[in-house]
Amino acid sequence: MKTVLILGGTTEARQLAARLATRGDLDITLSLAGRTENPVEQPVPVRTGGFGGAQGLADWLAGHKSDLLIDATHPYAARMSANAAEAARIAGVAIFALRRPGWEPVDGDRWTLVEDTEEAVAALGDKPRRVFLALGRQEVAAFEAALQHAYVIRSVDPIEPPLGVLDATYILARGPFREADERALLEAERIDVIVAKNSGGQATYGKIAAARELGIEVILLRRPQLPDVPSAPSVAALAEMVDHFAAPAEKRGV
């Protein structure tokens, strides 16, 4: 039986864990950062919290005699992905990554691409606008520099402390979000512009499609550079990689 650690926090990580758990020949642990107060139930044993950087993760892998590390973190968790690649190198453990493809613009999209939240704030301009912030709790603080705008902020957990702006509406919700519901929200809140990450996948694409139909601008944070490790674009493709990795040597032609 091979020992596998999945670095999770995404829908795909949960789906991958559930799929691999059905094999019966893998000892799987799913690691969550612990930033979400009430995470959904997971299909395999879970550990919560950080490791203490790349060396701490390498020590955990060695101490648990891990055979495989799977990076299935969010596409914007660049630091964690970098630590994962370095930890696998230090510990001499194989590593795979689940790299969800980003969204690509289509006719009708009004996208402005920015490098970070500070650049997103500048892209909003000086004229007051109604802004839908679809970002994590760690990113919204930058918008306190632009008090002229009204903000609608959606997050899984409460924004604590509340954003230091003059006009803010908070929505607590967990995806997936249907396009029709997103369009209704954008219209009801009279949104002028959306600020979001290019997360990829279908769970949060509804707001992008709805913005296209309504002619609303979308300010998208560019994806960060991630380590070059063996990767797959989907749960099914990564599960096939694990199948090959876990197969007996004679079946792999070794």
mmCIF file of N, CA, C and O in Angstrom, residues 1-6 20 25-29 60-70 93-94 242 245-246:
data_model
loop_
_atom_site.group_PDB
_atom_site.id
_atom_site.type_symbol
_atom_site.label_atom_id
_atom_site.label_comp_id
_atom_site.label_asym_id
_atom_site.label_seq_id
_atom_site.Cartn_x
_atom_site.Cartn_y
_atom_site.Cartn_z
ATOM 1 N N MET A 1 0.847 -1.199 0.000
ATOM 2 C CA MET A 1 0.000 0.000 0.000
ATOM 3 C C MET A 1 0.879 1.244 0.000
ATOM 4 O O MET A 1 1.797 1.368 0.808
ATOM 5 N N LYS A 2 0.593 2.156 -0.926
ATOM 6 C CA LYS A 2 1.375 3.384 -1.028
ATOM 7 C C LYS A 2 0.689 4.501 -0.235
ATOM 8 O O LYS A 2 -0.535 4.569 -0.152
ATOM 9 N N THR A 3 1.524 5.377 0.339
ATOM 10 C CA THR A 3 1.039 6.475 1.167
ATOM 11 C C THR A 3 1.034 7.762 0.354
ATOM 12 O O THR A 3 2.052 8.142 -0.238
ATOM 13 N N VAL A 4 -0.121 8.423 0.338
ATOM 14 C CA VAL A 4 -0.317 9.600 -0.506
ATOM 15 C C VAL A 4 -0.793 10.774 0.341
ATOM 16 O O VAL A 4 -1.721 10.627 1.146
ATOM 17 N N LEU A 5 -0.172 11.917 0.161
ATOM 18 C CA LEU A 5 -0.642 13.161 0.772
ATOM 19 C C LEU A 5 -1.159 14.070 -0.330
ATOM 20 O O LEU A 5 -0.443 14.372 -1.286
ATOM 21 N N ILE A 6 -2.419 14.505 -0.180
ATOM 22 C CA ILE A 6 -3.020 15.452 -1.126
ATOM 23 C C ILE A 6 -3.119 16.809 -0.449
ATOM 24 O O ILE A 6 -3.737 16.941 0.614
ATOM 25 N N LEU A 20 -9.716 8.255 -5.572
ATOM 26 C CA LEU A 20 -8.585 7.396 -5.227
ATOM 27 C C LEU A 20 -8.906 6.489 -4.044
ATOM 28 O O LEU A 20 -8.375 5.375 -3.946
ATOM 29 N N ASP A 25 -5.962 0.485 -2.281
ATOM 30 C CA ASP A 25 -4.540 0.167 -2.134
ATOM 31 C C ASP A 25 -3.702 1.405 -1.833
ATOM 32 O O ASP A 25 -2.477 1.386 -1.957
ATOM 33 N N LEU A 26 -4.368 2.503 -1.437
ATOM 34 C CA LEU A 26 -3.672 3.745 -1.129
ATOM 35 C C LEU A 26 -4.059 4.219 0.268
ATOM 36 O O LEU A 26 -5.231 4.198 0.635
ATOM 37 N N ASP A 27 -3.068 4.640 1.027
ATOM 38 C CA ASP A 27 -3.294 5.255 2.335
ATOM 39 C C ASP A 27 -3.253 6.763 2.119
ATOM 40 O O ASP A 27 -2.178 7.348 1.969
ATOM 41 N N ILE A 28 -4.431 7.404 2.084
ATOM 42 C CA ILE A 28 -4.546 8.793 1.646
ATOM 43 C C ILE A 28 -4.837 9.720 2.827
ATOM 44 O O ILE A 28 -5.705 9.434 3.652
ATOM 45 N N THR A 29 -4.114 10.820 2.871
ATOM 46 C CA THR A 29 -4.410 11.916 3.802
ATOM 47 C C THR A 29 -4.623 13.171 2.981
ATOM 48 O O THR A 29 -3.841 13.459 2.060
ATOM 49 N N TRP A 60 7.446 16.128 7.243
ATOM 50 C CA TRP A 60 6.181 15.383 7.394
ATOM 51 C C TRP A 60 6.155 14.208 6.417
ATOM 52 O O TRP A 60 5.797 13.085 6.790
ATOM 53 N N LEU A 61 6.541 14.460 5.186
ATOM 54 C CA LEU A 61 6.547 13.402 4.173
ATOM 55 C C LEU A 61 7.483 12.265 4.574
ATOM 56 O O LEU A 61 7.123 11.086 4.471
ATOM 57 N N ALA A 62 8.659 12.633 5.054
ATOM 58 C CA ALA A 62 9.619 11.608 5.462
ATOM 59 C C ALA A 62 9.121 10.857 6.693
ATOM 60 O O ALA A 62 9.225 9.627 6.767
ATOM 61 N N GLY A 63 8.579 11.597 7.658
ATOM 62 C CA GLY A 63 8.113 10.973 8.887
ATOM 63 C C GLY A 63 6.954 10.022 8.675
ATOM 64 O O GLY A 63 6.794 9.062 9.443
ATOM 65 N N HIS A 64 6.138 10.277 7.641
ATOM 66 C CA HIS A 64 4.998 9.409 7.354
ATOM 67 C C HIS A 64 5.302 8.422 6.227
ATOM 68 O O HIS A 64 4.389 7.766 5.724
ATOM 69 N N LYS A 65 6.582 8.357 5.832
ATOM 70 C CA LYS A 65 7.016 7.419 4.782
ATOM 71 C C LYS A 65 6.132 7.535 3.536
ATOM 72 O O LYS A 65 5.659 6.541 2.976
ATOM 73 N N SER A 66 5.916 8.782 3.128
ATOM 74 C CA SER A 66 5.041 9.052 1.984
ATOM 75 C C SER A 66 5.697 8.617 0.671
ATOM 76 O O SER A 66 6.912 8.737 0.489
ATOM 77 N N ASP A 67 4.858 8.125 -0.224
ATOM 78 C CA ASP A 67 5.324 7.724 -1.549
ATOM 79 C C ASP A 67 5.011 8.768 -2.607
ATOM 80 O O ASP A 67 5.724 8.869 -3.616
ATOM 81 N N LEU A 68 3.933 9.517 -2.392
ATOM 82 C CA LEU A 68 3.476 10.457 -3.420
ATOM 83 C C LEU A 68 2.850 11.685 -2.776
ATOM 84 O O LEU A 68 2.055 11.569 -1.839
ATOM 85 N N LEU A 69 3.218 12.853 -3.293
ATOM 86 C CA LEU A 69 2.611 14.126 -2.891
ATOM 87 C C LEU A 69 1.822 14.662 -4.078
ATOM 88 O O LEU A 69 2.348 14.736 -5.193
ATOM 89 N N ILE A 70 0.561 15.019 -3.840
ATOM 90 C CA ILE A 70 -0.272 15.589 -4.899
ATOM 91 C C ILE A 70 -0.644 17.018 -4.522
ATOM 92 O O ILE A 70 -1.260 17.258 -3.481
ATOM 93 N N VAL A 93 10.440 12.415 -2.721
ATOM 94 C CA VAL A 93 9.098 11.868 -2.918
ATOM 95 C C VAL A 93 8.567 12.314 -4.276
ATOM 96 O O VAL A 93 8.761 13.467 -4.679
ATOM 97 N N ALA A 94 7.880 11.438 -4.966
ATOM 98 C CA ALA A 94 7.268 11.800 -6.242
ATOM 99 C C ALA A 94 6.182 12.854 -6.020
ATOM 100 O O ALA A 94 5.518 12.878 -4.974
ATOM 101 N N VAL A 242 -1.936 8.516 -11.266
ATOM 102 C CA VAL A 242 -1.785 7.780 -10.010
ATOM 103 C C VAL A 242 -1.914 6.278 -10.274
ATOM 104 O O VAL A 242 -1.196 5.466 -9.677
ATOM 105 N N PHE A 245 1.351 5.166 -11.463
ATOM 106 C CA PHE A 245 2.348 5.249 -10.384
ATOM 107 C C PHE A 245 2.189 4.095 -9.393
ATOM 108 O O PHE A 245 3.177 3.522 -8.933
ATOM 109 N N ALA A 246 0.935 3.763 -9.076
ATOM 110 C CA ALA A 246 0.673 2.760 -8.039
ATOM 111 C C ALA A 246 0.683 1.335 -8.567
ATOM 112 O O ALA A 246 0.696 0.385 -7.776
#
